[in-house]
XYZ file of C-alpha atoms in Angstrom:
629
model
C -2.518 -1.749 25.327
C -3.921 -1.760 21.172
C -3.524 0.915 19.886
C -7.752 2.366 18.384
C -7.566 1.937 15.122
C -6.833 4.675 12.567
C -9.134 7.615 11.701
C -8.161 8.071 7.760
C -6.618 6.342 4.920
C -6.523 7.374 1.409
C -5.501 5.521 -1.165
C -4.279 6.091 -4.739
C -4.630 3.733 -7.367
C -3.117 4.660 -10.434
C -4.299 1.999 -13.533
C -1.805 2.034 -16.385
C -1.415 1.134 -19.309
C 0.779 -2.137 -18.715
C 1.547 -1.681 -14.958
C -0.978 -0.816 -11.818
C 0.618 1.509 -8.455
C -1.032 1.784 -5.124
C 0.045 4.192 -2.840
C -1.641 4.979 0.703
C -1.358 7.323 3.335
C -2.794 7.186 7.302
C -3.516 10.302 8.101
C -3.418 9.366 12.010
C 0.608 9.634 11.252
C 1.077 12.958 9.713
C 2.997 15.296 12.024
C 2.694 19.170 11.986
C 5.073 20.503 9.348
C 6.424 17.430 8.107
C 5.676 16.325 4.485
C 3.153 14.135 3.392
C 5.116 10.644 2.334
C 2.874 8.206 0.729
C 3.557 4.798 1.164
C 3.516 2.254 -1.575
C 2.356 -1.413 -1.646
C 5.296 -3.465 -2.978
C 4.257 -6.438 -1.773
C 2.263 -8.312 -4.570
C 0.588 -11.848 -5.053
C 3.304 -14.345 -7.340
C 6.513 -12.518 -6.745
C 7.626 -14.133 -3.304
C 7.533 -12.885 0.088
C 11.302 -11.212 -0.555
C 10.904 -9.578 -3.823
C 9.858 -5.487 -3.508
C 8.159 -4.668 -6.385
C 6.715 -0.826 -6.858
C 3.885 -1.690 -9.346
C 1.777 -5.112 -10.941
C 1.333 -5.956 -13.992
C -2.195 -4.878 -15.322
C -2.481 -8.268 -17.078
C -5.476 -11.083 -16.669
C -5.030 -14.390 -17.413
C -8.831 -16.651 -18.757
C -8.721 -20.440 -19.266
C -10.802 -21.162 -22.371
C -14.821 -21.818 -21.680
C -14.087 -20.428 -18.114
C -15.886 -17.126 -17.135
C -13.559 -16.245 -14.252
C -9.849 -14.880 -14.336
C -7.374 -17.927 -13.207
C -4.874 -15.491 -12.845
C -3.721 -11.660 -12.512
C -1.326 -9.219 -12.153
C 2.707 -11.461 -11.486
C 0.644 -14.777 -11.240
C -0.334 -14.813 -15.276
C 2.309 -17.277 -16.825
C 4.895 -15.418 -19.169
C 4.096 -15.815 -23.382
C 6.440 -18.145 -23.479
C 5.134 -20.230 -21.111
C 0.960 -20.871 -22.150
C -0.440 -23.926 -21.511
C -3.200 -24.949 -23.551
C -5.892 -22.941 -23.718
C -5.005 -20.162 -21.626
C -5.063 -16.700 -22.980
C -3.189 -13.933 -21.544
C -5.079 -10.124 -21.238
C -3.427 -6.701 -21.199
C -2.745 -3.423 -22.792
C -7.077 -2.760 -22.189
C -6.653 0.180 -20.373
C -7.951 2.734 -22.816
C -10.744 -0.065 -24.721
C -13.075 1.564 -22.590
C -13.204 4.811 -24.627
C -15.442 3.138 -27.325
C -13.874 5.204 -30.070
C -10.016 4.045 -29.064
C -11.395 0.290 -28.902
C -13.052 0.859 -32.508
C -9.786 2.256 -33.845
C -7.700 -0.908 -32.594
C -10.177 -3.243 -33.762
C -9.815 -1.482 -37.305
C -6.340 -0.941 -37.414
C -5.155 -4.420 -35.164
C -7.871 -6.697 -35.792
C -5.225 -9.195 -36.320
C -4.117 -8.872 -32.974
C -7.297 -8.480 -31.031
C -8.832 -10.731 -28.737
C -12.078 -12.111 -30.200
C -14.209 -11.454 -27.399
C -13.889 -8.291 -26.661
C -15.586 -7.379 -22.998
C -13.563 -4.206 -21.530
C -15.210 -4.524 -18.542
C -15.674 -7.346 -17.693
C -11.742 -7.420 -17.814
C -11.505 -4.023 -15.576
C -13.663 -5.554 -13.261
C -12.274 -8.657 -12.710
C -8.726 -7.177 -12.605
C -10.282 -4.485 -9.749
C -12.074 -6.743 -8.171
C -8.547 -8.709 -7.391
C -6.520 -5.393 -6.631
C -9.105 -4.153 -4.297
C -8.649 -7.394 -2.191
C -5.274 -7.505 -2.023
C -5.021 -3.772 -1.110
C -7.749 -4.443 1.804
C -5.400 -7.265 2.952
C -2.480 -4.828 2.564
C -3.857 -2.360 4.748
C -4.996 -4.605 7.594
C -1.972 -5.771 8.507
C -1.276 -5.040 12.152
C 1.060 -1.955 11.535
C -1.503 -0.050 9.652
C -4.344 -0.138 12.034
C -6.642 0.234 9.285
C -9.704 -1.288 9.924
C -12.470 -2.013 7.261
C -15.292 -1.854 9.395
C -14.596 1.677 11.079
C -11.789 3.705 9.516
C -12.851 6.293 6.716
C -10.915 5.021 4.034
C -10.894 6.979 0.624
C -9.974 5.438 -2.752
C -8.595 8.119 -5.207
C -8.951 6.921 -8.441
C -6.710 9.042 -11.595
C -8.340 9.524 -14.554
C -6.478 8.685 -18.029
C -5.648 11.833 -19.482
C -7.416 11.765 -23.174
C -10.378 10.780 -21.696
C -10.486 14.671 -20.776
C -14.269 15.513 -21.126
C -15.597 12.249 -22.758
C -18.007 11.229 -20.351
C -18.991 7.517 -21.940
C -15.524 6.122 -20.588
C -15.306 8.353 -17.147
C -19.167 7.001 -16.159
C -18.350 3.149 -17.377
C -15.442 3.392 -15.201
C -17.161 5.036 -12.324
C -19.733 2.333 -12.660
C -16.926 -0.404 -12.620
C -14.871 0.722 -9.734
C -17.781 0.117 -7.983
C -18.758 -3.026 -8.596
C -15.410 -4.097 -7.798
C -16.124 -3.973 -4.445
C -14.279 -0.072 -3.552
C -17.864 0.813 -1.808
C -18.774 -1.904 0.627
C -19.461 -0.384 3.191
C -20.613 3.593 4.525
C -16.818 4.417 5.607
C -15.961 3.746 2.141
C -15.640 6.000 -0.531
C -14.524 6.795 -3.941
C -13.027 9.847 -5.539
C -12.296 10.950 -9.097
C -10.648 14.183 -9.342
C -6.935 14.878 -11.185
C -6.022 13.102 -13.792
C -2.991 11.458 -14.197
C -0.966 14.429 -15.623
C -2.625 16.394 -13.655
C -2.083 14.087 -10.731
C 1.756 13.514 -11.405
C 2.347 17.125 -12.125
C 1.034 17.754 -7.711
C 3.777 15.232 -7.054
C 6.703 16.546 -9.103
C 6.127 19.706 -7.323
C 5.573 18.608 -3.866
C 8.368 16.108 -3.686
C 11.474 17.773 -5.940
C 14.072 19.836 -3.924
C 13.956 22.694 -5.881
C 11.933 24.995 -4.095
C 9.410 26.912 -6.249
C 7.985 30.148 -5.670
C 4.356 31.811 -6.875
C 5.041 32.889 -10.756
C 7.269 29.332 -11.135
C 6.112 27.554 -14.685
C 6.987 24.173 -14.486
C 6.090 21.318 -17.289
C 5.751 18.107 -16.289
C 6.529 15.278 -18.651
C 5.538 12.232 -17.739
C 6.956 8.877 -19.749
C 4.827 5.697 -18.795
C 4.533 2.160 -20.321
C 1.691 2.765 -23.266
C 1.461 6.810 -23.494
C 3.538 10.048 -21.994
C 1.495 12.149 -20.431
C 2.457 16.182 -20.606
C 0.871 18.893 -17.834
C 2.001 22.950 -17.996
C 1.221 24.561 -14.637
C 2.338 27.663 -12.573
C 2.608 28.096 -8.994
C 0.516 30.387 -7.445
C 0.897 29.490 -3.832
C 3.418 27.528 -1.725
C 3.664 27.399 2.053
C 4.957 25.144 4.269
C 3.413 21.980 2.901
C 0.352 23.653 0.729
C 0.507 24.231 -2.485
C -1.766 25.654 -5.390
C -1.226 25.409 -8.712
C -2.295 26.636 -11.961
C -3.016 24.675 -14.862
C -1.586 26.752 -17.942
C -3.353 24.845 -20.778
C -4.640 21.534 -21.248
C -2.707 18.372 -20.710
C -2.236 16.020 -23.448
C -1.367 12.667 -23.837
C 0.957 11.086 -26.193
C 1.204 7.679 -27.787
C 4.919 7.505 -26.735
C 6.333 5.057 -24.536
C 8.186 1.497 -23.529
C 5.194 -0.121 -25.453
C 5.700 1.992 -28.795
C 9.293 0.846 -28.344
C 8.411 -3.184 -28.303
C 6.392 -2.440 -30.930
C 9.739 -1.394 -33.082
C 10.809 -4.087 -31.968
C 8.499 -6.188 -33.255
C 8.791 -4.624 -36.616
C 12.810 -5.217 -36.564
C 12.049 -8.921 -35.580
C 9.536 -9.206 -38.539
C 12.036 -8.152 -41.388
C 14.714 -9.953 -39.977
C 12.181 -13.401 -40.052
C 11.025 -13.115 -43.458
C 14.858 -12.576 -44.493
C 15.550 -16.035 -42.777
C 12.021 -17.198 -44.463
C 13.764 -16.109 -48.402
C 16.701 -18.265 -47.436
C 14.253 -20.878 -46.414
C 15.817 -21.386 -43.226
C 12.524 -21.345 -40.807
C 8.829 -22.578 -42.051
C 5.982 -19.868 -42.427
C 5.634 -18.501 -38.321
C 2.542 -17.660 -36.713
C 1.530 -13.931 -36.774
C 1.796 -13.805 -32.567
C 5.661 -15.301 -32.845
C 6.748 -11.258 -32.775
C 4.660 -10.153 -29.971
C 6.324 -13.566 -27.775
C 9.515 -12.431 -28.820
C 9.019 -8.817 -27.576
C 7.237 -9.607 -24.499
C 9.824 -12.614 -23.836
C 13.016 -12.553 -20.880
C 15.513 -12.039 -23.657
C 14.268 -8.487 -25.128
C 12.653 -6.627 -22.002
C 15.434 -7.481 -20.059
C 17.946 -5.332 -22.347
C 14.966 -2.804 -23.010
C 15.209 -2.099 -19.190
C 18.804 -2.435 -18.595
C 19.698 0.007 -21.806
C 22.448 1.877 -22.467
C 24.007 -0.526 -19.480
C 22.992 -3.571 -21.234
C 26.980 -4.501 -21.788
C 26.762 -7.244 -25.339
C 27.311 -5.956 -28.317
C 24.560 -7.762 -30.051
C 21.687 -9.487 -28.131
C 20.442 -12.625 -29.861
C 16.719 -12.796 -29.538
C 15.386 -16.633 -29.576
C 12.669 -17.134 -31.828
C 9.843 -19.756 -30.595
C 9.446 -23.017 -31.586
C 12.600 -22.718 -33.559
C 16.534 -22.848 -33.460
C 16.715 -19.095 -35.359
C 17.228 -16.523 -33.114
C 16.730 -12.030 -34.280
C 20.187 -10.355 -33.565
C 19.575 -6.351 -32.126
C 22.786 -4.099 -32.086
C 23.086 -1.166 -29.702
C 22.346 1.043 -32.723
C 19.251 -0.705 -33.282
C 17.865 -0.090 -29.980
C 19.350 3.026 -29.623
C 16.953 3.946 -32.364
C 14.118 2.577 -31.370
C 14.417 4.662 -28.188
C 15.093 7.830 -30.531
C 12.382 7.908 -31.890
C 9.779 8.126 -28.985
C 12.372 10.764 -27.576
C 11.948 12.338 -29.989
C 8.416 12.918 -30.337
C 8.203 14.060 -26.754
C 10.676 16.572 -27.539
C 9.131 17.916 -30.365
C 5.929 18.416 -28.642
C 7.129 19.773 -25.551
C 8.816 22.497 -28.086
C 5.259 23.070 -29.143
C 3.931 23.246 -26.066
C 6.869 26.227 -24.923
C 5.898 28.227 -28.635
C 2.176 27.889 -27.572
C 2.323 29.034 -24.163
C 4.818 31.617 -25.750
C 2.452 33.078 -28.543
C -1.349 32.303 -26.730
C 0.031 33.153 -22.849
C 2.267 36.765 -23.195
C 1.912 37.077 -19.254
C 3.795 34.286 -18.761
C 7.041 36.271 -18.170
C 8.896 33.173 -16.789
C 9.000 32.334 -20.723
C 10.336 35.426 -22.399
C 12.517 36.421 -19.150
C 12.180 37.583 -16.078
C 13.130 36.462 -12.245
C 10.779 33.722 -12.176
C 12.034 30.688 -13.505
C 11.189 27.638 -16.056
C 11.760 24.295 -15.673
C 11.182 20.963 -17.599
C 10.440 17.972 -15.132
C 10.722 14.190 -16.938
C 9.530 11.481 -15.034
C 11.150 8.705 -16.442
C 10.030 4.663 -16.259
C 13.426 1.702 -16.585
C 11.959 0.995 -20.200
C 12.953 4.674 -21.087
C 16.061 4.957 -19.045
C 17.610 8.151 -17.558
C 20.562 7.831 -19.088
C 19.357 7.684 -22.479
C 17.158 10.503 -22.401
C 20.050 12.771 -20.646
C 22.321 11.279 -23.275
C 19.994 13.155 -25.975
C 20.385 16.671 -24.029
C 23.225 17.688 -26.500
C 21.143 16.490 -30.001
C 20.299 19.664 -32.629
C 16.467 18.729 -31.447
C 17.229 19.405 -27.741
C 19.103 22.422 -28.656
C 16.086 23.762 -30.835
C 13.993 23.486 -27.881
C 16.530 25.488 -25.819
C 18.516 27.614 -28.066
C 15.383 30.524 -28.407
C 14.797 30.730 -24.832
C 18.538 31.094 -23.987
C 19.067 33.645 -26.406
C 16.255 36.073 -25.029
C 16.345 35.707 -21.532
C 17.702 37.295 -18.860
C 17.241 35.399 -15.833
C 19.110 32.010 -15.678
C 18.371 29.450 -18.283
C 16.015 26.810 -17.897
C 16.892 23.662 -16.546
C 15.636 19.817 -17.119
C 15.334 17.793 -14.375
C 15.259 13.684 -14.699
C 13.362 12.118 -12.039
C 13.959 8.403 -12.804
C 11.018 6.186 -11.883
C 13.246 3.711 -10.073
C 13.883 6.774 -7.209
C 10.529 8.736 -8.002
C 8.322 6.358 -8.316
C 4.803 5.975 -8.503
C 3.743 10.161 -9.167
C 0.309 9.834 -10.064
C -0.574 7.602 -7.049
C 1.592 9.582 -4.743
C -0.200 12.686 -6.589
C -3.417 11.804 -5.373
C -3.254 11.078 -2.208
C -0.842 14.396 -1.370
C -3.906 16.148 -3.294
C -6.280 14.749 -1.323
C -4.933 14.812 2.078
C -4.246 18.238 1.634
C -7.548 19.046 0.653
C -8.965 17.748 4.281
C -6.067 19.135 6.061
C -5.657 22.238 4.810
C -9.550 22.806 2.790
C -7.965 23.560 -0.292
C -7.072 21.106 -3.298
C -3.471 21.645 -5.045
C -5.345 22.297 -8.272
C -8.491 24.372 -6.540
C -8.930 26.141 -9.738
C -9.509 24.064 -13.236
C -9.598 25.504 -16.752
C -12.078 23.563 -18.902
C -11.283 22.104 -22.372
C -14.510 21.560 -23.601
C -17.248 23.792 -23.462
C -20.656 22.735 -21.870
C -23.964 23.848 -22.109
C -27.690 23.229 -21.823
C -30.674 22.745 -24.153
C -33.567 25.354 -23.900
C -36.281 27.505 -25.157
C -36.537 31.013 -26.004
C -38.710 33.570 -27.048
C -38.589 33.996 -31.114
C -36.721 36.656 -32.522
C -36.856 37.092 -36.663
C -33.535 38.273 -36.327
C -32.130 34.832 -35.183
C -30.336 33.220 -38.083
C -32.685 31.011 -40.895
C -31.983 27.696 -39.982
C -33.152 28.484 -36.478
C -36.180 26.216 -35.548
C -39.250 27.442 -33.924
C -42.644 26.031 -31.932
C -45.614 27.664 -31.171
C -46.545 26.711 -27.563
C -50.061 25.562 -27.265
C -50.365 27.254 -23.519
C -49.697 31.163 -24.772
C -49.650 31.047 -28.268
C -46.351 32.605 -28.391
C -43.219 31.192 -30.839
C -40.428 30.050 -29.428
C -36.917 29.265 -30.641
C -36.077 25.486 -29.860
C -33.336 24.191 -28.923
C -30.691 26.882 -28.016
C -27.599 26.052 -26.679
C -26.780 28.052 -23.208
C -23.048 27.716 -22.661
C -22.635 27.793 -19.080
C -18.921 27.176 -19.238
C -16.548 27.525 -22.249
C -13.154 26.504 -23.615
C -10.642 27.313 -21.378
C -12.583 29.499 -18.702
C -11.780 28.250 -15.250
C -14.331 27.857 -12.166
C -13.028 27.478 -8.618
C -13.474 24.586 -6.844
C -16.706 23.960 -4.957
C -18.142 27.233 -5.941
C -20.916 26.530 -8.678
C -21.757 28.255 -11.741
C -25.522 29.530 -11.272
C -28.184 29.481 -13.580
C -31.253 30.592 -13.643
C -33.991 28.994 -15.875
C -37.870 28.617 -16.295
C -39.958 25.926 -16.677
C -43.721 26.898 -18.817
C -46.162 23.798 -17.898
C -50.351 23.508 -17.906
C -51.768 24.290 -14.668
C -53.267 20.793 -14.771
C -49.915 19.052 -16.173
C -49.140 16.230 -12.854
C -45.823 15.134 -14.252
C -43.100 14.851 -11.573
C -40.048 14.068 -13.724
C -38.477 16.387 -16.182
C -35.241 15.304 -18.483
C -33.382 18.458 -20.007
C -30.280 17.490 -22.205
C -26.719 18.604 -21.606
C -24.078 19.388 -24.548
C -20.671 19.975 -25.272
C -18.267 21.529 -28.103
C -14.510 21.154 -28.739
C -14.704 24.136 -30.321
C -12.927 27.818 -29.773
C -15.566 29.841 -27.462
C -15.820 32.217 -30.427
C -16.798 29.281 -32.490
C -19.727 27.873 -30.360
C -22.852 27.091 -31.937
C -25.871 28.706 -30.914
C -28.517 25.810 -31.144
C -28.164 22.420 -31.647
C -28.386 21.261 -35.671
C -25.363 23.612 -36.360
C -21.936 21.798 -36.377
C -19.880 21.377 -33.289
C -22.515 20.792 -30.435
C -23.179 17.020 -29.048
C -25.521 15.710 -27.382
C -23.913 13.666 -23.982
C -26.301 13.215 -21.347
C -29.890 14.294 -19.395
C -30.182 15.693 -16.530
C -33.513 14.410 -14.733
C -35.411 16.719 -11.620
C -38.445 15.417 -9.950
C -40.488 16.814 -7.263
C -38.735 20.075 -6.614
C -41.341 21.256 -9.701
C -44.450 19.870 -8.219
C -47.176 22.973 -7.306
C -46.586 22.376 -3.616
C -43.472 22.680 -3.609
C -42.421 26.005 -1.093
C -40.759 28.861 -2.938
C -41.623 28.112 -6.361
C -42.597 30.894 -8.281
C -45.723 30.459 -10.324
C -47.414 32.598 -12.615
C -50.513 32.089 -14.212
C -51.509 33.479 -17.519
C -54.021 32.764 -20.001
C -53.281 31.555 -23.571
C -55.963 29.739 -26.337
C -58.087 29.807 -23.234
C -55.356 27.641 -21.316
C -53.723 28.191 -17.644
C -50.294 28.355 -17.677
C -47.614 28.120 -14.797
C -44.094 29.773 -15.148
C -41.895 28.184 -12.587
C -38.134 29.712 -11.796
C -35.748 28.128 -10.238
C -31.982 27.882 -10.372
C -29.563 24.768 -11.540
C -26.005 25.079 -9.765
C -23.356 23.511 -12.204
C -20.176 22.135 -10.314
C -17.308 21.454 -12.515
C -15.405 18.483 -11.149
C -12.391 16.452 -12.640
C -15.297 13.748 -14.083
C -17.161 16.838 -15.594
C -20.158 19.212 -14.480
C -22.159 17.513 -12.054
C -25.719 19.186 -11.553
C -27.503 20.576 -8.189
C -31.341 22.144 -8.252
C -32.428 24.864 -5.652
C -35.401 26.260 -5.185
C -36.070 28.827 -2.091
C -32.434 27.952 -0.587
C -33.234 23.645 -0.732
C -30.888 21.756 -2.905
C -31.078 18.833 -4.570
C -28.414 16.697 -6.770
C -29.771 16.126 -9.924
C -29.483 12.658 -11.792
C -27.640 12.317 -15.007
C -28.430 9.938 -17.260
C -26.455 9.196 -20.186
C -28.451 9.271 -24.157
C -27.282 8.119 -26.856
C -26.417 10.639 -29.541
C -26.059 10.394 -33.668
C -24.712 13.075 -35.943
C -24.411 15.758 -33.030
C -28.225 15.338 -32.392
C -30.127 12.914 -29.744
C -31.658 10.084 -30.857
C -35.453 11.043 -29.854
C -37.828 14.012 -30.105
C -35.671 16.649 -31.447
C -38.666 19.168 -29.623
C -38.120 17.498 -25.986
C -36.465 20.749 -25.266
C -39.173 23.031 -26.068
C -41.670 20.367 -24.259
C -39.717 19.033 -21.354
C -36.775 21.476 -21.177
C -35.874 24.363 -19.665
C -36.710 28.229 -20.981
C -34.683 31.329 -20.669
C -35.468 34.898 -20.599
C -39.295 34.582 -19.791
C -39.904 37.342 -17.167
């Protein structure tokens, strides 16, 4: 007899920067009390029916004058291998932050495509993924069945996107038109990101056990970037666990890509000394980037310090010369991203140290501290423990040694090849804990950005100069436009689920029919003790609009309206409340008026020198007043 087909699935799909993880978990398997195992799709289109492979290469593949990919992932043909017309696409991932794809074009114009379209390359290379991972999880064991199991797609979001909502709604709007919602048992979920993501894993899955008061950092080492999370433990139990985010992860630029990239420098001196001795003709500006994407080179990348010759002899295309790299040379081309990640997590201990003092578990006490480093083959284990007993490593150790009491902290190197996957892993643990157990890993999140909402209020002379004012033409009365009301600031924290509450006021004619009302959201890097008060001074932008409807009409139940005369004009005051929900994409907006809620639509606007592009007075029109009654 079949067995019905499963309940649950959730799946984690973590995008990086030159490789792309699945993992996925049935929930119709879990047992009571065992640990949540994720399971990882190693099976992958190109690489042979035999061959286990953890992860696929986030790389397209276009024939000239042809809209559609011809390949992805281990189908796209090597760089040495092109045929005519074919051009190969990767390293995109963070294009879609319009500021990071600016930058590159600037700085690597050389290098970049010509036709740039981010997304039509994330959707195309989505669009293939999500197929192969519906195909994945149909197979017979699974019981997975697209038509009625609930199946949840957990999607990580890059770390230095952080609050920048341009990329985190373009990608939204991609993953969708991939095909991840086709159907009403499909869904899609943004909530961790990636550090955030990894960091649930590291502490889930190590065999350490960690009690509440525990301050772990989690440093993450991935192809492109190295991603670096602080967190505490405030709860563990059986197989729930809570934890604390300490400050705000960060990303770095450090990684196996940074280390071809050295490469490529190396192979580029070396080349124009063979050019002096006029041993080679002038070489195409790409010839580097084949050499350090070639066999030859990421085969001893990955196999380093066991990569056994004592010089490798890198071929050079379309010629008989050939770049020699020692085991110094490489050794120092690893050094150096090892050594930026040391040098910031020392930061990151002498900030927690100075900005956190109740963080005893860093000055001494019976809690403990521990450094986790998730490691990928291009940055091996080896060489990263080989670094342990460098002055640099011993900086970062030496002043926490010295002062503490309780046993010294310890580093822990989770290599990839035995760990791998963490974000992926990370998400779906998070998630299926969260409908197990009703409670997230992270349930409480610290904000890094401050957000807040344009509005109106009454005059005051005592409000600085530059402060902008309207007289209404309903009452008479001036107003201060504009205003800025932070609703959440840097580094405050709000709880999962629970909303932030605010109360506001909209002033309208009694005769005014309009049913649709835009009032403009903002946000500030800045210190909380730094925030602007109104828009026009520095530090406030302008990201999106929130748009309400009907729940303002006259006849709607539970609105309060008060009428008034003004310049012989009927006015209506109507109060109602906005709920703010801060969520891993950023706040997402809910209207209630006499106990009925409604989610608010957020429309993105365009923004220039910290100001909308528009009616600067929309707020004082359109918007929302405070402290009217």
């Amino acid at each position: 007899m079949a067995l019905p087909p499963a309940s649950n699935v959730f799946v984690g799909v973590d995008i990086g920067m030159t490789c792309t993880g699945v993992a996925f978990y049935v929930l119709d398997q879990i047992e009571s009390g065992q640990p949540i195992t994720p399971v990882i799709i190693q099976e992958w289109p190109g690489t042979g029916s035999r061959t286990i492979t953890n992860k696929v290469p986030t790389t397209l593949a276009y024939k000239a004058g042809y809209g559609r990919p011809r390949s992805w992932g281990f189908e796209c043909p090597s760089f040495e291998n092109l045929g005519g017309g074919i051009g190969i696409i990767e390293l995109f991932k963070f294009w879609l932050d319009p500021e990071v794809l600016r930058a590159h074009i600037t700085a690597e114009s050389k290098d970049a495509p010509e036709d740039i379209d981010v997304k039509k390359w994330f959707t195309d290379f989505l669009s293939a993924l999500h197929k192969h991972i519906v195909a994945h999880l149909e197979l017979p064991y699974w019981r997975v069945s697209r038509h009625s199991t609930k199946i949840e797609y957990i999607f990580g979001l890059p770390t230095m996107w952080g609050g920048r909502k341009e990329p985190i709604d373009d990608f939204k709007e991609i993953v969708k038109n991939a095909g991840f919602i086709t159907s009403e048992n499909c869904s899609v979920t943004f909530r961790l990101t990636e550090a955030e993501a990894s960091a649930v894993y590291t502490a889930k899955s190590l065999k350490r056990k960690y009690k509440k008061g525990d301050t772990i950092i989690v440093c993450d080492a991935g192809g492109g970037t190295t991603d670096i999370c602080a967190l505490q433990v405030e709860h563990m139990e059986g197989e729930v666990i809570n934890l604390l985010l300490l400050d705000e992860p960060t990303v770095l630029y450090v990684g196996s890509v940074q280390i071809d990239e050295a490469f490529k420098k190396h192979a580029e001196k070396c080349l124009n000394n063979i050019r002096l001795r006029k041993l080679i003709p002038e070489l195409p500006e790409y010839v580097t980037h084949t050499m350090a994407k070639g066999t030859e080179f990421q085969t001893m990348k990955i196999n380093y310090p066991e990569y056994s010759y004592p010089v490798a002899r890198i071929p050079v295309p379309t010629t008989e010369a050939r770049v020699d790299v020692t085991p110094d040379e490489l050794k120092t081309m690893f050094d150096e991203q090892i050594g930026e990640i040391l040098k910031h997590i020392d930061q990151r201990v002498l900030s927690l140290r100075q900005n956190k003092p109740e963080l005893k578990s860093l000055f001494g006490s019976y809690t403990s501290f521990s450094l986790v480093a998730l490691v990928p083959p291009g940055m091996s284990k080896q060489r990263l423990g080989n670094i342990i007993g460098t002055k640099a490593f011993q900086y970062y150790f030496l002043p926490i040694r010295r002062n503490c009491t309780f046993p010294a902290p310890f580093l822990i190197l989770a290599n990839r090849s035995h760990s791998p996957l963490a974000v992926c892993k990370g998400l779906v643990i998070d998630s299926t804990q969260r409908l197990c157990n009703g409670i997230s890993a992270i349930p409480i999140r610290p904000y890094w950005v401050s957000y807040g909402i344009l509005c109106s209020e009454p005059y005051d002379k005592n409000m600085p100069a530059e402060q902008r004012y309207a007289t209404s033409r309903l009452d008479g009365e001036k107003y201060a436009i504009n205003r800025i009301h932070w609703f959440i600031r840097y580094g405050e924290a709000a709880k999962e689920d629970e909303p932030i509450i605010c109360k506001y006021f909209r002033m309208v004619s009694a005769d005014d029919q309009r049913e649709t009302w835009r009032s403009k959201v903002v946000k500030s890097s800045r210190p909380s003790n730094l925030l602007p008060e109104f828009l026009g001074q520095d530090g406030a932008e302008v990201i999106s609009q929130i748009v309400s409807d009907s729940e303002l009409s006259p006849d709607v139940t539970g609105t309060t309206t008060k009428r008034r005369y003004g310049l012989g004009k009927k006015r209506e005051i109507k109060e109602y409340e906005i709920l703010v929900f801060i969520e891993g994409t950023g706040p997402r907006f809910v209207s209630r008026v006499d106990g009925v809620e409604r989610n608010l639509k957020t429309e993105r606007v365009t923004s220039r020198g910290g100001r909308s592009v528009g009616d600067e007075e929309d707020s004082f029109q359109d918007g929302f007043f405070r402290n009217l009654l």
